[in-house]
Amino acid sequence: MKKLWLLLGLLAPVVGYSQSRSEDERFYNADEHVLIDKFEREHIPLDGKAVQYIPFRKDEKYGFVDKQTHQQKIAPTYEQVFAVYPEGAIVSPDGDDYGLVDYNGKFLIQPAFRNLYKEGNLYHGLISASDTSRKEPYRSYTANFYFNEKGQFVFEADAHSQESFSDIDALAWFRHGRTYTIYNREGKQVKTFQWDSTRSFQGIFGTSLIFKEPGTGGNVFAAYTADNRLLYRLPLDENYVRELYKLNDTLFGLVNSDGFLFVNDKGEPYDYGVVFDAVGFGFENEFDGYYGAGPLLVRDDEGRKYGYMNKQGKFLVPMEYRYLGRPGDNGWVAFLKPAAMGIGFADTTGVVKIAGGVDAFGLQYMAGFGLEPQFHEGLCVIAGQKSDTLYGDGEDEYRNYRWYYINESGKEALALPDNVTMAGHFSGGLAPVLFTDKSLGFIDKHGKVKIPGKYSLAVAGAYPLPVIIWPYFRNGFAYIKAWKGYIDANGYEFFSGKRVYDHYNFSH
């Protein structure tokens, strides 16, 4: 921890790593995107059941109030609130450096970090550091500090490149110069090894370490445990594979620069892969969470057939549909058969719940606004065809659609009036709707406006694939990104004074 305090004092530490300045400098070129290009750094909406206090924004400063009494607990002090957890909140006093503060206003983790994230049961802080023993531009590296949920220091690791803990990876790796070091979540150093030009390290999946190494007739990708036990070897004509795992004896999944693919035990590709809509260029960053969520939605290379596969490589839903959605909160997915004109619904084992006949006219239109037919709280939003008169894809395109909700019997349960141009899913008994004046409000399950249309939608992500952020309630509270603040289900606003925009603010 001594190094952290040196960094806090804005001193450039001299690290104990003496290598000849004539050696290949590419090992000392820091991977700056680790600190800078974290597109995920959008505010993480809180869970109203898990926390007691809610951020309250007064003009451009944030404090915290009791979620029930609205009584102030911490005066508006902070420039940013990134995430809120039961033990405290990740905040920035100055808009640049982040720390973890408890609800008495005491910092459990000092606001010293360029980025601070919660990764499972650990908090991960990152700082750009400098090694004055090396010449420019190869002085920079990333200093990583890990803390538990009480703010207690666990371990630190310096890196020129790295891969931290993910939703499904129990290990993290760090390369400083030519040296790789592997840590577990308890901070134990489980393995260290040197860079090898003939056997390149690719990354970690779960608890396995992936290497590309020479094999008979070409390169193979091999998975090992941390104690060097071989799990499997797979011949592959690839330059880079970030993650590799075995579904069964003849089917393997891999993540490379093209996405998520499947190959057989000879390394030959199948003509299908995982369906994944990346935010910006963040496919690799997002995949672990997607993989851990449930069955895998797959499609053929031409994007014309879809199916669902389990983690053992067995198709639960045959790859024969022209459209398959993702599960709603009841586990049902929307489907569209090749010759059918209407949507049906089934569970992810293929059991049909609604045979078909639901209007499919607005499927593509909904997808463009981050929506798909899904059941939430017993209702599913649909954009159906309004009339035979069709408008173009300009500002009047919304006139083509009528918005309504169906129930789990497939029957129309709630039709929305013509002044609603778009509608989201239900959460906490309310659904966000966009009116013709482009204002955003919320309706209840009877179609009554419960929170007037005085907000707006906002966008997150990164070029070229930004996504619309719909405000949904998580146990009583919804984050309104365009206002940088929360509301509760009664419409109480946890912000006041000057409006602060959060459109395209990829640093927050």
Coordinates of C-alpha atoms in Angstrom, one line a residue:
M1 CA 0.0 0.0 0.0
K2 CA 3.0 2.3 0.4
K3 CA 2.9 2.9 -3.4
L4 CA -0.7 4.1 -3.3
W5 CA 0.2 6.9 -0.9
L6 CA 3.1 7.9 -3.1
L7 CA 0.7 8.1 -6.0
L8 CA -1.7 10.1 -4.0
G9 CA 1.1 12.6 -3.3
L10 CA 1.5 12.9 -7.1
L11 CA 5.0 11.4 -6.9
A12 CA 6.3 9.2 -9.7
P13 CA 7.5 6.0 -8.0
V14 CA 10.6 4.2 -9.0
V15 CA 9.6 0.6 -9.3
G16 CA 11.9 -2.3 -8.7
Y17 CA 12.0 -3.6 -12.2
S18 CA 15.5 -3.3 -13.8
Q19 CA 15.6 -4.3 -17.4
S20 CA 18.1 -3.2 -20.0
R21 CA 16.8 -0.1 -21.9
S22 CA 17.9 -1.8 -25.1
E23 CA 15.4 -4.7 -24.7
D24 CA 12.2 -4.7 -26.8
E25 CA 10.3 -1.6 -25.5
R26 CA 6.9 -3.0 -26.7
F27 CA 6.6 -4.9 -23.4
Y28 CA 6.6 -1.5 -21.6
N29 CA 4.0 0.3 -23.7
A30 CA 1.0 0.6 -21.4
D31 CA -2.5 -0.5 -22.6
E32 CA -4.1 2.9 -22.0
H33 CA -7.6 1.8 -23.0
V34 CA -7.8 0.0 -19.6
L35 CA -8.0 3.5 -18.0
I36 CA -9.6 5.6 -20.7
D37 CA -11.9 3.6 -23.0
K38 CA -14.1 2.0 -20.4
F39 CA -17.4 2.5 -22.3
E40 CA -19.2 0.7 -19.4
R41 CA -18.7 3.8 -17.2
E42 CA -22.3 4.7 -17.3
H43 CA -24.1 5.2 -13.9
I44 CA -25.2 1.8 -12.6
P45 CA -28.8 2.0 -11.5
L46 CA -29.3 1.1 -7.9
D47 CA -31.5 -1.6 -6.4
G48 CA -34.0 0.1 -4.1
K49 CA -34.4 -3.0 -2.0
A50 CA -30.6 -3.3 -1.4
V51 CA -29.8 0.2 -0.4
Q52 CA -31.2 2.6 2.3
Y53 CA -30.0 5.9 0.9
I54 CA -30.6 7.5 -2.6
P55 CA -28.3 10.0 -4.3
F56 CA -29.9 13.4 -4.3
R57 CA -28.6 16.0 -6.9
K58 CA -28.8 19.7 -6.1
D59 CA -27.8 21.5 -9.2
E60 CA -24.4 19.9 -10.1
K61 CA -23.6 18.4 -6.7
Y62 CA -24.7 15.1 -5.2
G63 CA -25.5 14.1 -1.6
F64 CA -27.6 11.3 -0.1
V65 CA -31.1 11.1 1.5
D66 CA -33.1 8.5 3.3
K67 CA -35.2 6.6 0.7
Q68 CA -38.3 6.7 2.8
T69 CA -38.2 10.0 4.8
H70 CA -36.2 11.9 2.2
Q71 CA -34.2 13.3 5.1
Q72 CA -30.7 14.4 4.1
K73 CA -27.9 12.1 5.3
I74 CA -24.9 13.6 3.3
A75 CA -25.0 17.1 2.0
P76 CA -24.5 17.7 -1.7
T77 CA -20.7 17.4 -2.0
Y78 CA -19.8 15.1 -4.9
E79 CA -19.4 15.8 -8.6
Q80 CA -20.4 12.3 -9.6
V81 CA -22.1 9.2 -8.2
F82 CA -21.2 6.2 -10.3
A83 CA -22.8 3.3 -8.4
V84 CA -24.6 2.7 -5.1
Y85 CA -24.3 -0.5 -3.0
P86 CA -25.4 -1.5 0.5
E87 CA -22.0 -0.8 2.0
G88 CA -21.6 2.6 0.3
A89 CA -21.3 4.5 -3.0
I90 CA -18.6 5.0 -5.6
V91 CA -18.4 8.8 -5.9
S92 CA -16.0 11.5 -7.2
P93 CA -15.5 14.7 -5.2
D94 CA -13.9 16.5 -8.1
G95 CA -15.2 14.6 -11.2
D96 CA -11.9 13.0 -11.9
D97 CA -10.9 10.7 -9.0
Y98 CA -13.3 8.0 -7.5
G99 CA -13.5 6.4 -4.1
L100 CA -16.0 4.4 -2.0
V101 CA -17.9 6.5 0.6
D102 CA -20.1 5.1 3.4
Y103 CA -23.4 6.7 4.4
N104 CA -21.8 8.6 7.2
G105 CA -19.7 10.4 4.7
K106 CA -16.5 8.5 5.5
F107 CA -14.4 7.2 2.7
L108 CA -13.8 3.5 3.0
I109 CA -11.7 3.7 -0.2
Q110 CA -10.0 7.0 -0.7
P111 CA -11.0 9.0 -3.8
A112 CA -7.6 8.3 -5.5
F113 CA -8.6 6.3 -8.6
R114 CA -9.1 7.2 -12.2
N115 CA -11.7 4.4 -12.4
L116 CA -13.2 2.3 -9.5
Y117 CA -15.4 -0.7 -10.2
K118 CA -17.1 -3.4 -8.2
E119 CA -16.2 -6.8 -9.5
G120 CA -18.2 -9.4 -7.5
N121 CA -17.0 -9.0 -3.8
L122 CA -14.0 -6.8 -4.7
Y123 CA -13.6 -3.1 -5.5
H124 CA -11.0 -2.5 -8.3
G125 CA -9.2 0.9 -8.4
L126 CA -7.0 1.9 -11.3
I127 CA -4.3 4.6 -11.5
S128 CA -2.0 5.6 -14.3
A129 CA 1.5 5.4 -12.9
S130 CA 5.0 6.1 -14.0
D131 CA 8.3 4.3 -13.8
T132 CA 11.1 6.9 -13.8
S133 CA 13.7 4.2 -14.4
R134 CA 12.6 4.0 -18.0
K135 CA 12.8 6.5 -20.8
E136 CA 9.7 8.1 -22.4
P137 CA 7.3 7.0 -23.8
Y138 CA 7.6 3.7 -22.0
R139 CA 7.3 4.8 -18.4
S140 CA 3.6 4.4 -18.1
Y141 CA 1.8 1.4 -16.6
T142 CA -1.5 0.8 -14.8
A143 CA -1.4 0.4 -11.0
N144 CA -4.3 -1.8 -9.9
F145 CA -5.5 -1.9 -6.3
Y146 CA -8.1 -4.3 -4.9
F147 CA -10.2 -3.9 -1.7
N148 CA -13.0 -5.9 -0.1
E149 CA -16.5 -4.6 0.6
K150 CA -15.3 -3.0 3.9
G151 CA -12.6 -1.0 2.1
Q152 CA -9.8 -3.2 3.4
F153 CA -6.8 -3.6 1.1
V154 CA -6.5 -7.0 -0.5
F155 CA -3.7 -6.8 -3.1
E156 CA -2.1 -4.6 -5.8
A157 CA -0.7 -5.4 -9.2
D158 CA 1.2 -3.3 -11.8
A159 CA 0.5 -4.0 -15.4
H160 CA 1.2 -2.9 -19.0
S161 CA -1.7 -5.1 -20.1
Q162 CA -4.2 -7.0 -18.0
E163 CA -7.6 -8.7 -17.7
S164 CA -9.4 -8.2 -14.4
F165 CA -12.0 -10.4 -12.7
S166 CA -15.3 -10.8 -14.7
D167 CA -18.7 -12.3 -13.9
I168 CA -17.4 -15.8 -14.7
D169 CA -13.6 -15.6 -14.4
A170 CA -12.3 -16.5 -10.9
L171 CA -8.8 -15.4 -11.8
A172 CA -7.2 -12.2 -13.1
W173 CA -4.0 -11.7 -15.0
F174 CA -1.5 -8.9 -15.2
R175 CA 1.5 -8.5 -17.4
H176 CA 4.3 -6.1 -16.3
G177 CA 7.1 -6.1 -18.9
R178 CA 7.7 -9.7 -19.8
T179 CA 6.2 -11.1 -16.5
Y180 CA 2.7 -12.5 -16.2
T181 CA 1.1 -12.8 -12.8
I182 CA -2.2 -14.6 -12.0
Y183 CA -4.2 -13.7 -8.8
N184 CA -7.4 -15.2 -7.3
R185 CA -10.1 -13.1 -5.6
E186 CA -8.5 -13.6 -2.2
G187 CA -5.4 -11.8 -3.4
K188 CA -3.3 -14.9 -3.6
Q189 CA -0.7 -15.0 -6.3
V190 CA -1.5 -18.4 -7.9
K191 CA 1.0 -18.4 -10.8
T192 CA 3.7 -16.3 -12.4
F193 CA 5.5 -17.0 -15.7
Q194 CA 7.5 -15.2 -18.4
W195 CA 6.5 -14.2 -21.9
D196 CA 7.5 -16.8 -24.4
S197 CA 7.6 -16.1 -28.2
T198 CA 6.8 -19.7 -29.0
R199 CA 3.9 -20.1 -26.5
S200 CA 1.8 -17.0 -26.2
F201 CA -0.7 -16.5 -23.4
Q202 CA -4.2 -15.6 -24.6
G203 CA -6.2 -15.1 -21.4
I204 CA -8.4 -16.7 -18.8
F205 CA -11.8 -18.3 -18.9
G206 CA -13.2 -19.3 -15.6
T207 CA -10.2 -20.9 -13.9
S208 CA -8.5 -22.1 -17.1
L209 CA -5.5 -20.4 -18.7
I210 CA -5.5 -20.3 -22.5
F211 CA -2.2 -20.5 -24.5
K212 CA -1.4 -20.7 -28.2
E213 CA 1.5 -23.1 -28.7
P214 CA 3.1 -25.2 -31.4
G215 CA 1.5 -28.4 -32.4
T216 CA 1.7 -31.1 -35.1
G217 CA 0.9 -29.4 -38.4
G218 CA 0.4 -26.0 -36.9
N219 CA -0.6 -24.0 -33.9
V220 CA -3.0 -25.3 -31.2
F221 CA -4.8 -23.5 -28.4
A222 CA -4.5 -25.3 -25.1
A223 CA -6.3 -24.8 -21.7
Y224 CA -4.5 -25.4 -18.5
T225 CA -5.2 -25.2 -14.8
A226 CA -3.1 -22.8 -12.7
D227 CA -1.0 -25.8 -11.6
N228 CA -0.2 -26.7 -15.2
R229 CA -2.6 -29.6 -15.6
L230 CA -3.7 -29.8 -19.3
L231 CA -7.5 -29.7 -19.8
Y232 CA -7.6 -29.9 -23.6
R233 CA -5.8 -28.9 -26.8
L234 CA -7.5 -27.7 -29.9
P235 CA -6.0 -27.1 -33.4
L236 CA -7.1 -23.7 -34.6
D237 CA -6.1 -21.4 -37.5
E238 CA -6.4 -18.3 -35.4
N239 CA -4.1 -15.5 -34.4
Y240 CA -6.0 -14.5 -31.3
V241 CA -8.5 -16.3 -29.0
R242 CA -9.5 -14.4 -25.9
E243 CA -11.6 -17.2 -24.4
L244 CA -11.9 -20.9 -25.2
Y245 CA -13.9 -23.5 -23.4
K246 CA -15.2 -27.0 -24.0
L247 CA -18.9 -27.6 -24.3
N248 CA -18.6 -31.3 -25.0
D249 CA -16.1 -33.7 -26.6
T250 CA -16.7 -32.4 -30.1
L251 CA -17.8 -28.8 -29.6
F252 CA -15.9 -25.8 -28.4
G253 CA -16.8 -22.2 -28.1
L254 CA -14.3 -19.3 -28.6
V255 CA -14.3 -15.5 -28.5
N256 CA -12.1 -13.7 -31.0
S257 CA -12.1 -10.3 -32.7
D258 CA -15.1 -11.5 -34.8
G259 CA -17.3 -12.4 -31.9
F260 CA -18.4 -15.7 -30.3
L261 CA -17.9 -18.8 -32.6
F262 CA -18.2 -22.5 -32.4
V263 CA -15.7 -25.1 -33.7
N264 CA -15.4 -28.9 -33.6
D265 CA -12.6 -30.9 -32.0
K266 CA -10.5 -30.4 -35.2
G267 CA -10.8 -26.7 -35.0
E268 CA -13.2 -26.5 -38.0
P269 CA -15.8 -23.8 -37.6
Y270 CA -19.6 -24.4 -37.5
D271 CA -21.8 -22.1 -39.5
Y272 CA -23.3 -20.5 -36.5
G273 CA -22.3 -18.4 -33.5
V274 CA -23.8 -16.5 -30.5
V275 CA -26.2 -13.6 -31.2
F276 CA -24.8 -10.6 -29.3
D277 CA -25.5 -6.9 -29.9
A278 CA -22.3 -5.2 -28.7
V279 CA -22.4 -1.7 -27.4
G280 CA -19.8 0.1 -29.4
F281 CA -16.6 -2.0 -29.6
G282 CA -17.3 -3.7 -26.2
F283 CA -18.1 -7.2 -27.3
E284 CA -15.3 -8.8 -25.3
N285 CA -16.1 -6.7 -22.2
E286 CA -19.8 -7.6 -22.2
F287 CA -19.6 -11.3 -23.2
D288 CA -18.8 -12.8 -19.8
G289 CA -22.0 -11.4 -18.3
Y290 CA -24.0 -12.6 -21.3
Y291 CA -22.5 -16.1 -21.2
G292 CA -23.3 -16.4 -17.5
A293 CA -26.9 -15.4 -17.9
G294 CA -28.5 -18.6 -19.3
P295 CA -29.0 -20.5 -22.6
L296 CA -27.1 -19.1 -25.6
L297 CA -29.0 -17.5 -28.4
V298 CA -27.3 -18.6 -31.6
R299 CA -27.8 -17.8 -35.3
D300 CA -26.3 -19.0 -38.6
D301 CA -23.6 -17.0 -40.4
E302 CA -26.1 -15.4 -42.7
G303 CA -28.3 -14.2 -39.9
R304 CA -31.4 -16.0 -41.1
K305 CA -31.9 -18.8 -38.6
Y306 CA -32.0 -18.6 -34.8
G307 CA -32.0 -21.2 -32.0
Y308 CA -31.2 -21.6 -28.3
M309 CA -28.3 -23.8 -27.0
N310 CA -27.4 -24.7 -23.5
K311 CA -23.9 -24.6 -22.0
Q312 CA -23.3 -28.3 -22.9
G313 CA -23.8 -27.6 -26.6
K314 CA -27.3 -29.1 -26.9
F315 CA -29.9 -27.2 -28.9
L316 CA -32.9 -26.5 -26.6
V317 CA -34.7 -24.7 -29.4
P318 CA -33.8 -25.8 -32.9
M319 CA -32.0 -23.3 -35.1
E320 CA -35.0 -22.9 -37.5
Y321 CA -36.6 -19.6 -36.6
R322 CA -36.3 -16.4 -38.6
Y323 CA -36.5 -14.5 -35.3
L324 CA -35.9 -15.3 -31.6
G325 CA -36.0 -12.8 -28.8
R326 CA -34.4 -12.9 -25.4
P327 CA -36.4 -14.0 -22.3
G328 CA -38.6 -11.7 -20.3
D329 CA -39.1 -12.0 -16.6
N330 CA -41.4 -15.0 -17.1
G331 CA -38.7 -16.8 -19.2
W332 CA -40.6 -16.7 -22.5
V333 CA -39.0 -15.6 -25.7
A334 CA -40.7 -14.2 -28.8
F335 CA -40.3 -16.3 -32.0
L336 CA -41.2 -15.9 -35.7
K337 CA -41.2 -19.0 -37.9
P338 CA -40.0 -18.7 -41.5
A339 CA -43.4 -18.8 -43.1
A340 CA -45.4 -17.1 -40.3
M341 CA -46.6 -13.6 -40.3
G342 CA -47.2 -13.3 -36.6
I343 CA -45.1 -13.6 -33.4
G344 CA -45.5 -16.5 -31.0
F345 CA -43.9 -17.1 -27.6
A346 CA -42.1 -20.1 -26.1
D347 CA -39.8 -20.8 -23.2
T348 CA -36.1 -21.5 -23.8
T349 CA -36.7 -25.3 -23.8
G350 CA -38.9 -24.8 -26.9
V351 CA -42.3 -25.3 -25.1
V352 CA -44.8 -23.1 -27.0
K353 CA -46.8 -20.8 -24.7
I354 CA -48.5 -18.6 -27.4
A355 CA -48.8 -20.3 -30.8
G356 CA -48.6 -17.2 -32.9
G357 CA -50.6 -14.4 -34.5
V358 CA -49.2 -11.4 -32.6
D359 CA -48.5 -8.5 -35.0
A360 CA -44.9 -8.6 -36.1
F361 CA -45.0 -5.4 -38.2
G362 CA -42.9 -3.4 -35.7
L363 CA -40.2 -5.8 -34.8
Q364 CA -37.4 -4.0 -36.6
Y365 CA -38.6 -0.6 -35.5
M366 CA -38.7 -1.7 -31.8
A367 CA -35.1 -3.1 -32.1
G368 CA -33.9 0.3 -33.3
F369 CA -35.0 1.8 -30.0
G370 CA -33.6 -1.0 -27.8
L371 CA -36.9 -2.8 -27.4
E372 CA -38.2 -6.3 -28.2
P373 CA -41.4 -8.2 -27.4
Q374 CA -40.9 -9.5 -23.9
F375 CA -43.2 -10.2 -21.0
H376 CA -42.6 -8.1 -17.9
E377 CA -45.0 -8.2 -15.0
G378 CA -47.5 -10.1 -17.1
L379 CA -47.6 -7.8 -20.1
C380 CA -45.7 -7.5 -23.3
V381 CA -45.3 -4.3 -25.4
I382 CA -46.0 -4.5 -29.1
A383 CA -45.6 -2.1 -31.9
G384 CA -48.3 -3.1 -34.4
Q385 CA -49.3 -1.8 -37.8
K386 CA -51.6 1.2 -37.4
S387 CA -53.1 1.4 -40.9
D388 CA -52.6 0.6 -44.5
T389 CA -51.2 4.1 -45.2
L390 CA -47.4 3.8 -44.6
Y391 CA -45.1 6.7 -44.0
G392 CA -41.4 6.7 -44.9
D393 CA -38.5 6.3 -42.4
G394 CA -38.3 10.0 -41.7
E395 CA -39.7 12.0 -38.8
D396 CA -43.3 10.8 -39.5
E397 CA -42.4 7.1 -39.4
Y398 CA -43.9 6.7 -35.9
R399 CA -47.3 7.3 -37.5
N400 CA -47.1 3.7 -38.9
Y401 CA -47.3 2.1 -35.5
R402 CA -49.9 1.6 -32.8
W403 CA -48.5 0.7 -29.4
Y404 CA -50.3 -1.8 -27.1
Y405 CA -49.7 -4.6 -24.6
I406 CA -50.8 -8.2 -24.7
N407 CA -51.3 -10.5 -21.7
E408 CA -49.9 -14.1 -21.3
S409 CA -52.9 -15.5 -23.2
G410 CA -51.8 -13.5 -26.3
K411 CA -54.8 -11.2 -26.1
E412 CA -54.6 -7.4 -26.3
A413 CA -54.9 -6.1 -22.8
L414 CA -54.0 -2.4 -23.0
A415 CA -54.1 -0.1 -26.1
L416 CA -52.3 3.2 -25.9
P417 CA -53.7 6.4 -27.3
D418 CA -52.4 8.0 -30.5
N419 CA -50.3 10.6 -28.6
V420 CA -47.9 7.8 -27.5
T421 CA -45.2 7.2 -30.1
M422 CA -43.2 4.6 -28.2
A423 CA -43.5 2.5 -25.0
G424 CA -41.2 0.4 -22.8
H425 CA -41.6 -2.6 -20.5
F426 CA -43.4 -2.6 -17.2
S427 CA -41.4 -2.5 -14.0
G428 CA -42.7 -1.7 -10.5
G429 CA -46.2 -1.4 -12.0
L430 CA -45.2 1.4 -14.4
A431 CA -44.0 1.6 -18.0
P432 CA -42.1 4.5 -19.7
V433 CA -43.9 6.1 -22.7
L434 CA -42.8 8.7 -25.2
F435 CA -45.4 11.2 -26.3
T436 CA -45.7 13.1 -29.6
D437 CA -44.0 16.1 -28.1
K438 CA -41.0 13.8 -27.3
S439 CA -41.5 14.0 -23.6
L440 CA -41.2 10.9 -21.4
G441 CA -43.6 9.9 -18.7
F442 CA -44.9 6.7 -17.1
I443 CA -48.3 4.9 -17.2
D444 CA -49.8 2.3 -15.0
K445 CA -51.4 -1.0 -16.2
H446 CA -54.7 0.7 -16.8
G447 CA -53.0 3.1 -19.2
K448 CA -53.4 6.0 -16.8
V449 CA -50.6 8.6 -16.8
K450 CA -49.1 8.3 -13.3
I451 CA -45.9 10.4 -13.9
P452 CA -46.4 13.2 -16.4
G453 CA -44.4 13.5 -19.6
K454 CA -41.7 15.9 -18.5
Y455 CA -38.5 13.9 -19.0
S456 CA -36.7 12.5 -22.1
L457 CA -34.8 9.5 -23.3
A458 CA -31.0 9.4 -23.3
V459 CA -28.3 7.6 -25.1
A460 CA -25.4 5.5 -23.8
G461 CA -22.6 3.4 -25.3
A462 CA -20.1 4.4 -27.8
Y463 CA -19.8 5.1 -31.5
P464 CA -20.9 3.5 -33.8
L465 CA -23.6 1.6 -31.8
P466 CA -25.0 3.9 -29.1
V467 CA -28.1 2.5 -27.3
I468 CA -31.2 4.2 -25.9
I469 CA -31.4 4.0 -22.1
W470 CA -35.0 3.3 -21.0
P471 CA -35.6 4.2 -17.3
Y472 CA -37.0 1.2 -15.5
F473 CA -37.8 0.8 -11.8
R474 CA -35.7 -1.5 -9.6
N475 CA -37.6 -2.1 -6.4
G476 CA -39.1 1.4 -6.4
F477 CA -36.5 3.7 -8.0
A478 CA -35.7 4.5 -11.6
Y479 CA -32.6 6.4 -12.9
I480 CA -33.5 9.2 -15.4
K481 CA -30.2 9.5 -17.3
A482 CA -31.2 12.6 -19.2
W483 CA -31.7 14.4 -15.8
K484 CA -28.8 12.6 -13.9
G485 CA -31.1 11.7 -11.0
Y486 CA -33.6 9.2 -9.6
I487 CA -37.4 9.3 -9.2
D488 CA -39.5 6.9 -7.2
A489 CA -42.7 5.2 -8.2
N490 CA -44.8 8.2 -6.9
G491 CA -42.9 10.6 -9.1
Y492 CA -40.8 12.1 -6.3
E493 CA -37.6 13.6 -7.8
F494 CA -34.3 13.0 -6.1
F495 CA -32.9 16.1 -7.7
S496 CA -33.6 19.8 -7.7
G497 CA -32.4 23.1 -9.1
K498 CA -30.4 23.2 -12.4
R499 CA -31.0 20.4 -14.9
V500 CA -27.8 18.5 -15.6
Y501 CA -27.7 16.6 -18.9
D502 CA -26.2 13.1 -19.1
H503 CA -26.4 12.5 -22.9
Y504 CA -23.3 11.0 -24.4
N505 CA -21.3 11.5 -21.2
F506 CA -19.3 8.4 -21.7
S507 CA -16.9 9.2 -18.8
H508 CA -19.7 9.1 -16.1

